[in-house]
Structures are given as structure tokens and as C-alpha cells.
Amino acid sequence: MTEYVFLDGQYIESDKAVIPVRTHAFLYGTGVFEGIRGYYNQEENKMYVFRMKEHYERMMRSAKVMWMESPYTVEEYSRITIDLLKRNEYKQNVYIRPTLYKSSMKIGPSLDDNKDSFVLFTTPLNDYYDSDKGLNVCISNWRKNSDNAMPPSVKITGAYANASLIKTDAHFAGFDDAIVLNEAGKVAEGSGMNLCFVKNGKIITPNTTDDILIGVTRNTVLELAKYLGIPTVEREVSRSELYVFDEVFCCGTGAQIMPIVSIDHRQIGNGNTGFITKKIQNLYYEVVQGKIEEFKHWCTPV
Ligand SMILES: Cc1ncc(COP(=O)(O)O)c(C=O)c1O
């Protein structure tokens, strides 16, 4: 099957979608992007794109910080995404990757007088991890890039070198992933996902000002918790608290809802997926497939 990509205003075959070697975003990491998922609902024989609007709204905020002039509106990005998915005729879950990037050929890092281009590709993708097994993680000895250096709330392509170092060093040390602290030594997030903790029946997640990406899935978890009657709190979290939470899980578009069963070799809870984690996880998988009426407005049919 031919897979199409949207580049420079056109739908073209994936292997013909190339960009020049002098492209600014390639040389300096000056792109902003999103990771979105489309879920294939087998019973309805239909795909739903999850919280597409919120993702493109975040891309617009990222673009503003990076002096970009978006060539399209949120509605236009959404329409292009649905068009591309229709062309690619998937009958399975997919990952959707839009990138708005600085596309001039100029040498030097500045963002002004520098054209903005948009590229979008889609690819089949199922679970990153085995969602029943749970992750064994460490605390990274890297720190999260701070808001005053490279704002983590802005999804900048070049900033992901930080995530690459965190994740790769965790792998070489024998862990699935890592939790990273911010420059103040407080818990920030995972390499590419937000974190949630459970203590005495309450869900705790770091503040939006603790150097995290303000995740769409994090917000989904807070909303689902409200729906289930589980109290939530956003607050600073210290390293030493991590080891003694009742449950820990991470959340993100890619990771979805994944239990963390050990941190720095210390078992969390009884070492299995916790009760509240399981409740959120089960509901999440129903919601993303458009199966729960209350949350259907988050799911755009293709
Ligand atoms: C660093 C980082 N934190 C958190 C997340 C979770 O964000 P979202 O739920 O919007 O996918 C991501 C992306 O998936 C990420 O790259």
C-alpha cells in the first residue's frame, strides 16, 4: 500500500517526501511538533483521532514561543490530518506526527526572517510497552531542561536530545525508562511521558510549573479521575516520596497509561499494576476508542 505524507501543501508518496540538507530545523532543531494517536474501533470499523484539537492548540502555543507563523489554523490542521488518514486507509491504530519547522537555508540560529513549513506523516503503531507488565525505571542523573533554557512546555524538536540522553542511559543501565528531576531537584516527568502517583486513594501529579510538558494525557487522567470520583492534586513531588507511593504510573500519547512497578530497584506497592492505575487504564482504553458517550467529543472520526 502506498503511504502518503503531507508536505509543503501537498499529499505526496512517503518515499518522495524529502527535505534539503541545509534546512534550518535539521541544522538547529528549530521545529515544534506533536504526537497524536488514532485508535481503530474494530466493532464500529472506524478510526477515531484522540484529542486532536488539544494537540494542535498546543502546537500553536509552541509556534508562538518559537516565532513561527503557522500556515494553517487548528481547524485546517485537523482537516489535513483527517484527509491524510483517509488516503492512507489504515485499519489499525496509528501514530500521527505533525511538525511545523523553520525551513530556510540560512546559516545561523535566529528564528526571524526564516520561513515556516509544515509536514505531517502517519504510521501504524500499537502499544509502545506491554501494558500489563509495568515498567522498571531509575531516576536519571540527567536533569530536565529548565524553563529558562529550553522551555519543557514547548514541544521543540531540538529539546528532545534531553529525552534521548535520559532514555538511552536508562536502557544501558538495564531499565525500561527513567524519571527525571528538574534543576530544583523536584520530580518532573519521564523521558517522554508525564507521571502520576497514588497515595491513600488520591492521584498526585507534578505542577505544570515543575518543568514538564503539559500533557494532553495528563489532563485526560485528571478528567477521568474526576469522572470516577478519585481525588487529584497537582503539587511538587520530592525524590524520596517516589519510593513509597502506593502506585506510580506514567501517561502520554505514546506510552498511554503504563504502570511503573519499580524505581531504582525498589518495588512500588506489591509490584503489580495498582488498583487505581488499572481503573484509569481500563477507562482510558475505552474512551480513546470512542466507546464512552461522555468523552466522545474528544474523538474525531476519520
Ligand atoms: C517529554 C514529554 N512529556 C510528556 C508527554 C506526554 O504528553 P501528551 O500526553 O500530550 O502526549 C510527552 C509526549 O508524549 C513528552 O514528550
mmCIF file of C-alpha atoms and ligand atoms in Angstrom:
data_model
loop_
_atom_site.group_PDB
_atom_site.id
_atom_site.type_symbol
_atom_site.label_atom_id
_atom_site.label_comp_id
_atom_site.label_asym_id
_atom_site.label_seq_id
_atom_site.Cartn_x
_atom_site.Cartn_y
_atom_site.Cartn_z
ATOM 1 C CA MET A 1 0.000 0.000 0.000
ATOM 2 C CA THR A 2 1.307 3.467 -0.862
ATOM 3 C CA GLU A 3 1.617 5.627 2.237
ATOM 4 C CA TYR A 4 1.146 9.366 1.789
ATOM 5 C CA VAL A 5 2.683 12.292 3.637
ATOM 6 C CA PHE A 6 1.570 15.929 3.664
ATOM 7 C CA LEU A 7 4.475 18.253 2.820
ATOM 8 C CA ASP A 8 4.514 21.843 1.571
ATOM 9 C CA GLY A 9 0.788 21.860 0.947
ATOM 10 C CA GLN A 10 0.649 18.604 -0.986
ATOM 11 C CA TYR A 11 -0.103 14.960 -0.358
ATOM 12 C CA ILE A 12 2.846 13.035 -1.755
ATOM 13 C CA GLU A 13 4.160 9.488 -1.577
ATOM 14 C CA SER A 14 6.131 8.901 1.581
ATOM 15 C CA ASP A 15 9.410 7.920 -0.122
ATOM 16 C CA LYS A 16 9.290 11.116 -2.248
ATOM 17 C CA ALA A 17 8.881 13.368 0.826
ATOM 18 C CA VAL A 18 12.385 14.734 1.389
ATOM 19 C CA ILE A 19 13.772 17.992 2.744
ATOM 20 C CA PRO A 20 17.076 19.712 1.813
ATOM 21 C CA VAL A 21 20.181 19.097 3.957
ATOM 22 C CA ARG A 22 20.513 22.816 4.733
ATOM 23 C CA THR A 23 17.042 23.046 6.272
ATOM 24 C CA HIS A 24 17.263 25.217 9.396
ATOM 25 C CA ALA A 25 15.266 22.795 11.563
ATOM 26 C CA PHE A 26 17.661 19.991 10.675
ATOM 27 C CA LEU A 27 20.749 22.072 11.477
ATOM 28 C CA TYR A 28 19.405 23.748 14.661
ATOM 29 C CA GLY A 29 16.469 21.671 15.933
ATOM 30 C CA THR A 30 14.058 24.537 15.269
ATOM 31 C CA GLY A 31 10.809 22.670 14.832
ATOM 32 C CA VAL A 32 7.757 22.226 17.033
ATOM 33 C CA PHE A 33 5.749 19.053 16.872
ATOM 34 C CA GLU A 34 3.010 16.878 18.256
ATOM 35 C CA GLY A 35 2.434 13.173 18.714
ATOM 36 C CA ILE A 36 -1.220 12.193 18.293
ATOM 37 C CA ARG A 37 -2.866 8.809 18.206
ATOM 38 C CA GLY A 38 -5.646 7.428 16.072
ATOM 39 C CA TYR A 39 -7.478 4.413 17.524
ATOM 40 C CA TYR A 40 -9.185 1.859 15.372
ATOM 41 C CA ASN A 41 -12.507 0.759 16.842
ATOM 42 C CA GLN A 42 -12.937 -2.801 15.490
ATOM 43 C CA GLU A 43 -16.642 -3.053 16.386
ATOM 44 C CA GLU A 44 -17.535 0.136 14.508
ATOM 45 C CA ASN A 45 -14.908 -0.433 11.818
ATOM 46 C CA LYS A 46 -13.923 3.182 12.307
ATOM 47 C CA MET A 47 -10.877 5.180 13.379
ATOM 48 C CA TYR A 48 -11.027 7.945 15.973
ATOM 49 C CA VAL A 49 -8.313 10.557 16.434
ATOM 50 C CA PHE A 50 -7.898 11.331 20.125
ATOM 51 C CA ARG A 51 -7.943 14.946 21.344
ATOM 52 C CA MET A 52 -6.630 16.276 18.039
ATOM 53 C CA LYS A 53 -7.809 19.824 18.776
ATOM 54 C CA GLU A 54 -5.869 19.990 22.060
ATOM 55 C CA HIS A 55 -2.717 18.733 20.339
ATOM 56 C CA TYR A 56 -2.918 21.323 17.565
ATOM 57 C CA GLU A 57 -3.707 24.054 20.092
ATOM 58 C CA ARG A 58 -0.518 23.123 21.943
ATOM 59 C CA MET A 59 1.406 23.179 18.651
ATOM 60 C CA MET A 60 0.110 26.726 18.074
ATOM 61 C CA ARG A 61 1.374 27.779 21.528
ATOM 62 C CA SER A 62 4.755 26.181 20.816
ATOM 63 C CA ALA A 63 4.863 28.015 17.481
ATOM 64 C CA LYS A 64 4.215 31.357 19.152
ATOM 65 C CA VAL A 65 7.158 30.949 21.529
ATOM 66 C CA MET A 66 9.385 29.956 18.602
ATOM 67 C CA TRP A 67 8.463 32.999 16.427
ATOM 68 C CA MET A 68 6.660 30.884 13.914
ATOM 69 C CA GLU A 69 3.786 31.947 11.723
ATOM 70 C CA SER A 70 1.582 28.949 11.404
ATOM 71 C CA PRO A 71 0.481 28.447 7.790
ATOM 72 C CA TYR A 72 -2.801 26.866 8.959
ATOM 73 C CA THR A 73 -5.406 27.186 11.699
ATOM 74 C CA VAL A 74 -6.226 24.405 14.197
ATOM 75 C CA GLU A 75 -9.306 23.559 12.109
ATOM 76 C CA GLU A 76 -7.218 23.373 8.927
ATOM 77 C CA TYR A 77 -4.585 21.153 10.573
ATOM 78 C CA SER A 78 -7.375 18.875 11.758
ATOM 79 C CA ARG A 79 -8.879 18.684 8.273
ATOM 80 C CA ILE A 80 -5.488 17.894 6.693
ATOM 81 C CA THR A 81 -4.931 15.159 9.286
ATOM 82 C CA ILE A 82 -8.274 13.509 8.594
ATOM 83 C CA ASP A 83 -7.668 13.764 4.817
ATOM 84 C CA LEU A 84 -4.261 12.112 5.154
ATOM 85 C CA LEU A 85 -5.649 9.307 7.316
ATOM 86 C CA LYS A 86 -8.395 8.695 4.756
ATOM 87 C CA ARG A 87 -5.821 8.453 1.997
ATOM 88 C CA ASN A 88 -3.702 6.019 3.991
ATOM 89 C CA GLU A 89 -6.685 3.723 4.637
ATOM 90 C CA TYR A 90 -5.482 2.234 7.912
ATOM 91 C CA LYS A 91 -7.469 -0.458 9.664
ATOM 92 C CA GLN A 92 -5.377 -0.356 12.837
ATOM 93 C CA ASN A 93 -4.102 2.051 15.483
ATOM 94 C CA VAL A 94 -1.850 4.807 14.169
ATOM 95 C CA TYR A 95 0.579 7.435 15.327
ATOM 96 C CA ILE A 96 0.255 10.918 13.789
ATOM 97 C CA ARG A 97 3.267 13.227 13.718
ATOM 98 C CA PRO A 98 2.793 16.865 12.635
ATOM 99 C CA THR A 99 5.865 19.112 12.629
ATOM 100 C CA LEU A 100 5.992 22.828 11.987
ATOM 101 C CA TYR A 101 9.564 23.765 11.236
ATOM 102 C CA LYS A 102 11.944 26.527 10.221
ATOM 103 C CA SER A 103 12.684 25.755 6.609
ATOM 104 C CA SER A 104 15.028 28.469 5.355
ATOM 105 C CA MET A 105 18.537 27.563 4.167
ATOM 106 C CA LYS A 106 20.190 30.273 6.224
ATOM 107 C CA ILE A 107 23.184 29.589 8.421
ATOM 108 C CA GLY A 108 22.858 30.868 11.996
ATOM 109 C CA PRO A 109 20.307 30.065 14.694
ATOM 110 C CA SER A 110 17.993 33.090 14.580
ATOM 111 C CA LEU A 111 14.302 32.472 14.048
ATOM 112 C CA ASP A 112 13.401 35.745 12.355
ATOM 113 C CA ASP A 113 13.370 36.091 8.592
ATOM 114 C CA ASN A 114 13.042 32.332 8.435
ATOM 115 C CA LYS A 115 10.238 30.541 6.586
ATOM 116 C CA ASP A 116 7.870 28.129 8.361
ATOM 117 C CA SER A 117 6.834 24.860 6.735
ATOM 118 C CA PHE A 118 4.582 22.034 7.804
ATOM 119 C CA VAL A 119 4.994 18.300 7.386
ATOM 120 C CA LEU A 120 2.688 15.549 8.579
ATOM 121 C CA PHE A 121 3.169 11.807 8.489
ATOM 122 C CA THR A 122 1.218 8.907 9.930
ATOM 123 C CA THR A 123 2.323 5.373 10.699
ATOM 124 C CA PRO A 124 0.755 2.221 12.159
ATOM 125 C CA LEU A 125 1.533 1.933 15.863
ATOM 126 C CA ASN A 126 0.289 -0.302 18.606
ATOM 127 C CA ASP A 127 1.407 -0.253 22.241
ATOM 128 C CA TYR A 128 4.939 1.003 22.997
ATOM 129 C CA TYR A 129 5.096 -1.244 26.015
ATOM 130 C CA ASP A 130 3.284 -4.320 27.282
ATOM 131 C CA SER A 131 0.632 -2.505 29.320
ATOM 132 C CA ASP A 132 0.145 -5.403 31.774
ATOM 133 C CA LYS A 133 3.792 -5.876 32.703
ATOM 134 C CA GLY A 134 4.717 -2.469 34.033
ATOM 135 C CA LEU A 135 7.978 -0.559 33.775
ATOM 136 C CA ASN A 136 11.115 -0.799 35.865
ATOM 137 C CA VAL A 137 12.644 2.668 35.926
ATOM 138 C CA CYS A 138 15.504 4.565 37.525
ATOM 139 C CA ILE A 139 15.971 8.198 38.407
ATOM 140 C CA SER A 140 18.082 9.729 35.686
ATOM 141 C CA ASN A 141 21.273 11.543 36.578
ATOM 142 C CA TRP A 142 20.443 13.980 33.778
ATOM 143 C CA ARG A 143 18.224 16.941 34.694
ATOM 144 C CA LYS A 144 15.169 18.162 32.798
ATOM 145 C CA ASN A 145 15.907 21.180 30.612
ATOM 146 C CA SER A 146 14.665 24.150 32.594
ATOM 147 C CA ASP A 147 12.090 26.721 31.550
ATOM 148 C CA ASN A 148 14.753 29.429 31.387
ATOM 149 C CA ALA A 149 16.934 27.459 28.989
ATOM 150 C CA MET A 150 14.664 25.371 26.774
ATOM 151 C CA PRO A 151 11.044 25.521 27.977
ATOM 152 C CA PRO A 152 9.720 21.976 28.523
ATOM 153 C CA SER A 153 6.131 23.146 27.994
ATOM 154 C CA VAL A 154 7.093 23.978 24.409
ATOM 155 C CA LYS A 155 7.441 20.847 22.291
ATOM 156 C CA ILE A 156 10.616 21.781 20.398
ATOM 157 C CA THR A 157 12.265 19.112 18.246
ATOM 158 C CA GLY A 158 15.819 20.019 19.386
ATOM 159 C CA ALA A 159 14.824 19.738 23.057
ATOM 160 C CA TYR A 160 14.311 16.009 22.598
ATOM 161 C CA ALA A 161 18.077 15.454 22.796
ATOM 162 C CA ASN A 162 17.414 15.704 26.556
ATOM 163 C CA ALA A 163 14.867 12.863 26.333
ATOM 164 C CA SER A 164 17.269 10.839 24.163
ATOM 165 C CA LEU A 165 20.030 11.032 26.773
ATOM 166 C CA ILE A 166 17.648 10.182 29.625
ATOM 167 C CA LYS A 167 16.137 7.199 27.867
ATOM 168 C CA THR A 168 19.313 5.760 26.332
ATOM 169 C CA ASP A 169 21.308 5.897 29.557
ATOM 170 C CA ALA A 170 18.389 4.224 31.385
ATOM 171 C CA HIS A 171 18.413 1.429 28.786
ATOM 172 C CA PHE A 172 22.159 0.882 29.066
ATOM 173 C CA ALA A 173 21.758 0.684 32.850
ATOM 174 C CA GLY A 174 19.155 -2.073 32.368
ATOM 175 C CA PHE A 175 15.950 -0.068 32.996
ATOM 176 C CA ASP A 176 12.920 0.418 30.737
ATOM 177 C CA ASP A 177 12.923 4.187 31.181
ATOM 178 C CA ALA A 178 13.768 6.914 33.671
ATOM 179 C CA ILE A 179 12.199 9.578 35.826
ATOM 180 C CA VAL A 180 13.930 12.928 35.516
ATOM 181 C CA LEU A 181 14.218 15.662 38.146
ATOM 182 C CA ASN A 182 14.189 19.367 37.346
ATOM 183 C CA GLU A 183 17.024 21.769 38.197
ATOM 184 C CA ALA A 184 15.410 22.355 41.624
ATOM 185 C CA GLY A 185 15.698 18.620 42.326
ATOM 186 C CA LYS A 186 11.932 18.037 42.213
ATOM 187 C CA VAL A 187 10.278 15.324 40.148
ATOM 188 C CA ALA A 188 9.481 16.492 36.613
ATOM 189 C CA GLU A 189 8.450 13.658 34.281
ATOM 190 C CA GLY A 190 9.585 10.599 32.322
ATOM 191 C CA SER A 191 11.656 10.768 29.134
ATOM 192 C CA GLY A 192 8.528 11.187 27.007
ATOM 193 C CA MET A 193 5.610 10.999 29.413
ATOM 194 C CA ASN A 194 4.090 12.613 32.482
ATOM 195 C CA LEU A 195 3.901 10.958 35.881
ATOM 196 C CA CYS A 196 1.080 10.225 38.298
ATOM 197 C CA PHE A 197 1.313 8.820 41.789
ATOM 198 C CA VAL A 198 -1.278 7.341 44.125
ATOM 199 C CA LYS A 199 -1.202 7.805 47.881
ATOM 200 C CA ASN A 200 -4.125 6.944 50.154
ATOM 201 C CA GLY A 201 -6.577 6.811 47.264
ATOM 202 C CA LYS A 202 -5.583 10.193 45.806
ATOM 203 C CA ILE A 203 -3.835 10.845 42.463
ATOM 204 C CA ILE A 204 -0.881 13.228 42.672
ATOM 205 C CA THR A 205 0.891 14.729 39.655
ATOM 206 C CA PRO A 206 3.649 17.382 39.435
ATOM 207 C CA ASN A 207 2.647 21.001 38.828
ATOM 208 C CA THR A 208 2.613 22.488 35.339
ATOM 209 C CA THR A 209 5.393 24.806 36.586
ATOM 210 C CA ASP A 210 7.702 21.925 37.601
ATOM 211 C CA ASP A 211 9.371 21.755 34.149
ATOM 212 C CA ILE A 212 7.082 19.300 32.427
ATOM 213 C CA LEU A 213 5.375 19.096 29.092
ATOM 214 C CA ILE A 214 1.755 19.905 29.948
ATOM 215 C CA GLY A 215 0.472 16.627 28.612
ATOM 216 C CA VAL A 216 -2.851 16.067 26.923
ATOM 217 C CA THR A 217 -2.935 12.604 28.530
ATOM 218 C CA ARG A 218 -2.135 14.100 31.946
ATOM 219 C CA ASN A 219 -5.196 16.298 31.529
ATOM 220 C CA THR A 220 -7.197 13.259 30.366
ATOM 221 C CA VAL A 221 -6.184 11.374 33.535
ATOM 222 C CA LEU A 222 -7.293 14.297 35.718
ATOM 223 C CA GLU A 223 -10.657 14.392 33.912
ATOM 224 C CA LEU A 224 -11.135 10.613 34.083
ATOM 225 C CA ALA A 225 -10.290 10.682 37.802
ATOM 226 C CA LYS A 226 -12.985 13.319 38.310
ATOM 227 C CA TYR A 227 -15.454 11.110 36.406
ATOM 228 C CA LEU A 228 -14.526 8.130 38.613
ATOM 229 C CA GLY A 229 -14.717 10.192 41.814
ATOM 230 C CA ILE A 230 -10.986 9.858 42.562
ATOM 231 C CA PRO A 231 -9.495 12.998 44.182
ATOM 232 C CA THR A 232 -6.482 14.587 42.466
ATOM 233 C CA VAL A 233 -3.819 17.086 43.451
ATOM 234 C CA GLU A 234 -1.168 18.900 41.403
ATOM 235 C CA ARG A 235 1.869 19.603 43.571
ATOM 236 C CA GLU A 236 5.658 19.433 43.847
ATOM 237 C CA VAL A 237 6.942 15.904 44.361
ATOM 238 C CA SER A 238 10.261 15.056 46.060
ATOM 239 C CA ARG A 239 12.535 12.207 45.051
ATOM 240 C CA SER A 240 12.248 10.365 48.366
ATOM 241 C CA GLU A 241 8.455 10.274 48.093
ATOM 242 C CA LEU A 242 8.709 8.301 44.870
ATOM 243 C CA TYR A 243 9.824 5.090 46.524
ATOM 244 C CA VAL A 244 6.913 4.972 48.981
ATOM 245 C CA PHE A 245 3.913 5.854 46.840
ATOM 246 C CA ASP A 246 1.197 3.171 46.771
ATOM 247 C CA GLU A 247 1.097 3.245 42.969
ATOM 248 C CA VAL A 248 3.006 5.013 40.214
ATOM 249 C CA PHE A 249 2.061 5.256 36.565
ATOM 250 C CA CYS A 250 3.108 7.273 33.568
ATOM 251 C CA CYS A 251 0.844 8.791 30.952
ATOM 252 C CA GLY A 252 1.401 10.101 27.465
ATOM 253 C CA THR A 253 0.091 9.752 23.951
ATOM 254 C CA GLY A 254 2.782 7.196 23.118
ATOM 255 C CA ALA A 255 3.042 5.413 26.475
ATOM 256 C CA GLN A 256 -0.718 5.657 27.118
ATOM 257 C CA ILE A 257 -1.330 4.594 30.751
ATOM 258 C CA MET A 258 1.600 2.491 31.934
ATOM 259 C CA PRO A 259 2.197 1.253 35.472
ATOM 260 C CA ILE A 260 5.659 1.716 36.954
ATOM 261 C CA VAL A 261 6.401 -1.268 39.178
ATOM 262 C CA SER A 262 9.856 -0.369 40.456
ATOM 263 C CA ILE A 263 12.001 2.744 40.852
ATOM 264 C CA ASP A 264 15.762 2.395 41.439
ATOM 265 C CA HIS A 265 15.183 -1.318 42.197
ATOM 266 C CA ARG A 266 12.660 -0.511 44.943
ATOM 267 C CA GLN A 267 9.333 -2.250 44.369
ATOM 268 C CA ILE A 268 6.286 0.021 44.172
ATOM 269 C CA GLY A 269 3.258 -1.311 46.061
ATOM 270 C CA ASN A 270 3.090 -5.067 45.565
ATOM 271 C CA GLY A 271 4.981 -4.880 42.270
ATOM 272 C CA ASN A 272 1.869 -5.240 40.101
ATOM 273 C CA THR A 273 -0.451 -2.758 38.408
ATOM 274 C CA GLY A 274 -2.198 -0.870 41.230
ATOM 275 C CA PHE A 275 -5.981 -0.742 41.705
ATOM 276 C CA ILE A 276 -6.427 2.922 40.734
ATOM 277 C CA THR A 277 -3.930 2.647 37.867
ATOM 278 C CA LYS A 278 -5.954 -0.273 36.473
ATOM 279 C CA LYS A 279 -9.230 1.654 36.770
ATOM 280 C CA ILE A 280 -7.791 4.654 34.902
ATOM 281 C CA GLN A 281 -6.084 2.414 32.327
ATOM 282 C CA ASN A 282 -9.262 0.424 31.561
ATOM 283 C CA LEU A 283 -11.362 3.554 31.208
ATOM 284 C CA TYR A 284 -8.704 5.255 29.066
ATOM 285 C CA TYR A 285 -8.697 2.422 26.500
ATOM 286 C CA GLU A 286 -12.484 2.613 26.215
ATOM 287 C CA VAL A 287 -12.504 6.406 25.968
ATOM 288 C CA VAL A 288 -9.882 6.639 23.200
ATOM 289 C CA GLN A 289 -11.894 4.262 21.021
ATOM 290 C CA GLY A 290 -14.951 6.484 21.306
ATOM 291 C CA LYS A 291 -16.828 3.954 23.429
ATOM 292 C CA ILE A 292 -17.844 6.258 26.296
ATOM 293 C CA GLU A 293 -20.525 8.796 25.443
ATOM 294 C CA GLU A 294 -19.344 11.434 27.983
ATOM 295 C CA PHE A 295 -15.943 11.638 26.294
ATOM 296 C CA LYS A 296 -16.895 11.112 22.663
ATOM 297 C CA HIS A 297 -16.309 14.800 21.940
ATOM 298 C CA TRP A 298 -12.566 14.037 22.340
ATOM 299 C CA CYS A 299 -12.682 11.540 19.473
ATOM 300 C CA THR A 300 -12.759 12.780 15.869
ATOM 301 C CA PRO A 301 -13.978 10.108 13.437
ATOM 302 C CA VAL A 302 -11.990 9.600 10.244
HETATM 303 C C1 LIG B 1 8.575 14.985 27.448
HETATM 304 C C2 LIG B 1 7.153 14.586 27.363
HETATM 305 N N1 LIG B 1 6.380 14.654 28.459
HETATM 306 C C3 LIG B 1 5.089 14.308 28.438
HETATM 307 C C4 LIG B 1 4.496 13.827 27.282
HETATM 308 C C5 LIG B 1 3.050 13.460 27.294
HETATM 309 O O1 LIG B 1 2.319 14.403 26.580
HETATM 310 P P1 LIG B 1 0.959 14.027 25.839
HETATM 311 O O2 LIG B 1 0.111 13.363 26.847
HETATM 312 O O3 LIG B 1 0.422 15.330 25.404
HETATM 313 O O4 LIG B 1 1.302 13.118 24.736
HETATM 314 C C6 LIG B 1 5.255 13.746 26.102
HETATM 315 C C7 LIG B 1 4.718 13.319 24.819
HETATM 316 O O5 LIG B 1 4.083 12.381 24.568
HETATM 317 C C8 LIG B 1 6.609 14.126 26.153
HETATM 318 O O6 LIG B 1 7.367 14.057 25.060
#
